[in-house]
């Protein structure tokens, strides 16, 4: 907003975070879930940790067919 208000037309790439770019593929909003009363705080904690970890894994394997296949095999076996 400030850039727009000050009529700045170019911003160095070092100031632009990857997640702000329109052409970034596979970026999803991270939505915190509201946990029902039956879930415990440890479950909520584990959920958040796993979501963050899996998001990192996605970024690492999405461009490699081999890594993708390895992760998918492991997840299916675990499931």
mmCIF file of C-alpha atoms in Angstrom:
data_model
loop_
_atom_site.group_PDB
_atom_site.id
_atom_site.type_symbol
_atom_site.label_atom_id
_atom_site.label_comp_id
_atom_site.label_asym_id
_atom_site.label_seq_id
_atom_site.Cartn_x
_atom_site.Cartn_y
_atom_site.Cartn_z
ATOM 1 C CA UNK A 1 0.000 0.000 0.000
ATOM 2 C CA UNK A 2 2.803 2.391 0.880
ATOM 3 C CA UNK A 3 4.576 1.648 -2.399
ATOM 4 C CA UNK A 4 1.384 2.433 -4.266
ATOM 5 C CA UNK A 5 0.703 5.620 -2.296
ATOM 6 C CA UNK A 6 4.218 6.901 -2.916
ATOM 7 C CA UNK A 7 3.939 6.019 -6.606
ATOM 8 C CA UNK A 8 6.995 3.780 -6.541
ATOM 9 C CA UNK A 9 7.045 1.826 -9.787
ATOM 10 C CA UNK A 10 9.941 -0.571 -9.182
ATOM 11 C CA UNK A 11 10.960 -2.450 -6.070
ATOM 12 C CA UNK A 12 14.130 -4.505 -5.831
ATOM 13 C CA UNK A 13 13.525 -8.275 -5.716
ATOM 14 C CA UNK A 14 15.370 -8.505 -2.417
ATOM 15 C CA UNK A 15 12.430 -6.708 -0.787
ATOM 16 C CA UNK A 16 9.743 -8.976 -2.258
ATOM 17 C CA UNK A 17 8.935 -12.194 -0.450
ATOM 18 C CA UNK A 18 8.249 -15.244 -2.597
ATOM 19 C CA UNK A 19 4.781 -15.747 -1.100
ATOM 20 C CA UNK A 20 3.742 -12.250 -2.280
ATOM 21 C CA UNK A 21 4.272 -13.053 -5.951
ATOM 22 C CA UNK A 22 1.252 -13.753 -8.117
ATOM 23 C CA UNK A 23 3.058 -16.374 -10.176
ATOM 24 C CA UNK A 24 3.985 -18.653 -7.252
ATOM 25 C CA UNK A 25 2.398 -22.056 -7.714
ATOM 26 C CA UNK A 26 1.118 -24.240 -4.910
ATOM 27 C CA UNK A 27 0.968 -21.602 -2.244
ATOM 28 C CA UNK A 28 -2.032 -21.982 -0.028
ATOM 29 C CA UNK A 29 -3.189 -19.867 2.838
ATOM 30 C CA UNK A 30 -2.334 -21.410 6.139
ATOM 31 C CA UNK A 31 -5.586 -21.516 8.041
ATOM 32 C CA UNK A 32 -5.609 -22.306 11.713
ATOM 33 C CA UNK A 33 -8.329 -24.746 12.561
ATOM 34 C CA UNK A 34 -10.637 -24.267 15.475
ATOM 35 C CA UNK A 35 -10.447 -27.407 17.529
ATOM 36 C CA UNK A 36 -13.562 -28.752 19.141
ATOM 37 C CA UNK A 37 -13.779 -29.334 22.878
ATOM 38 C CA UNK A 38 -13.040 -33.048 22.507
ATOM 39 C CA UNK A 39 -9.588 -32.382 21.093
ATOM 40 C CA UNK A 40 -6.752 -31.818 23.493
ATOM 41 C CA UNK A 41 -4.104 -29.166 23.318
ATOM 42 C CA UNK A 42 -1.492 -31.803 22.452
ATOM 43 C CA UNK A 43 -3.572 -32.784 19.424
ATOM 44 C CA UNK A 44 -3.761 -29.160 18.308
ATOM 45 C CA UNK A 45 -0.011 -28.778 18.816
ATOM 46 C CA UNK A 46 0.743 -31.936 16.820
ATOM 47 C CA UNK A 47 -1.595 -30.804 14.052
ATOM 48 C CA UNK A 48 0.170 -27.448 13.712
ATOM 49 C CA UNK A 49 3.646 -29.029 13.781
ATOM 50 C CA UNK A 50 2.695 -31.621 11.145
ATOM 51 C CA UNK A 51 1.069 -29.048 8.862
ATOM 52 C CA UNK A 52 4.160 -26.844 8.965
ATOM 53 C CA UNK A 53 6.455 -29.800 8.354
ATOM 54 C CA UNK A 54 4.395 -31.135 5.450
ATOM 55 C CA UNK A 55 4.318 -27.671 3.871
ATOM 56 C CA UNK A 56 8.127 -27.664 3.960
ATOM 57 C CA UNK A 57 8.222 -31.170 2.456
ATOM 58 C CA UNK A 58 5.908 -30.062 -0.359
ATOM 59 C CA UNK A 59 8.273 -27.221 -1.236
ATOM 60 C CA UNK A 60 11.219 -29.641 -1.300
ATOM 61 C CA UNK A 61 9.682 -32.417 -3.408
ATOM 62 C CA UNK A 62 7.261 -30.724 -5.775
ATOM 63 C CA UNK A 63 9.824 -30.244 -8.539
ATOM 64 C CA UNK A 64 11.398 -33.713 -8.348
ATOM 65 C CA UNK A 65 9.464 -36.702 -9.652
ATOM 66 C CA UNK A 66 11.703 -39.112 -7.743
ATOM 67 C CA UNK A 67 11.347 -37.311 -4.404
ATOM 68 C CA UNK A 68 7.610 -36.930 -4.978
ATOM 69 C CA UNK A 69 7.240 -40.671 -5.585
ATOM 70 C CA UNK A 70 9.267 -41.471 -2.462
ATOM 71 C CA UNK A 71 7.158 -39.206 -0.259
ATOM 72 C CA UNK A 72 3.879 -40.448 -1.724
ATOM 73 C CA UNK A 73 4.896 -44.082 -1.172
ATOM 74 C CA UNK A 74 5.864 -43.362 2.412
ATOM 75 C CA UNK A 75 2.648 -41.452 3.133
ATOM 76 C CA UNK A 76 0.477 -44.209 1.644
ATOM 77 C CA UNK A 77 2.309 -46.845 3.674
ATOM 78 C CA UNK A 78 1.930 -44.784 6.828
ATOM 79 C CA UNK A 79 -1.745 -44.209 6.151
#
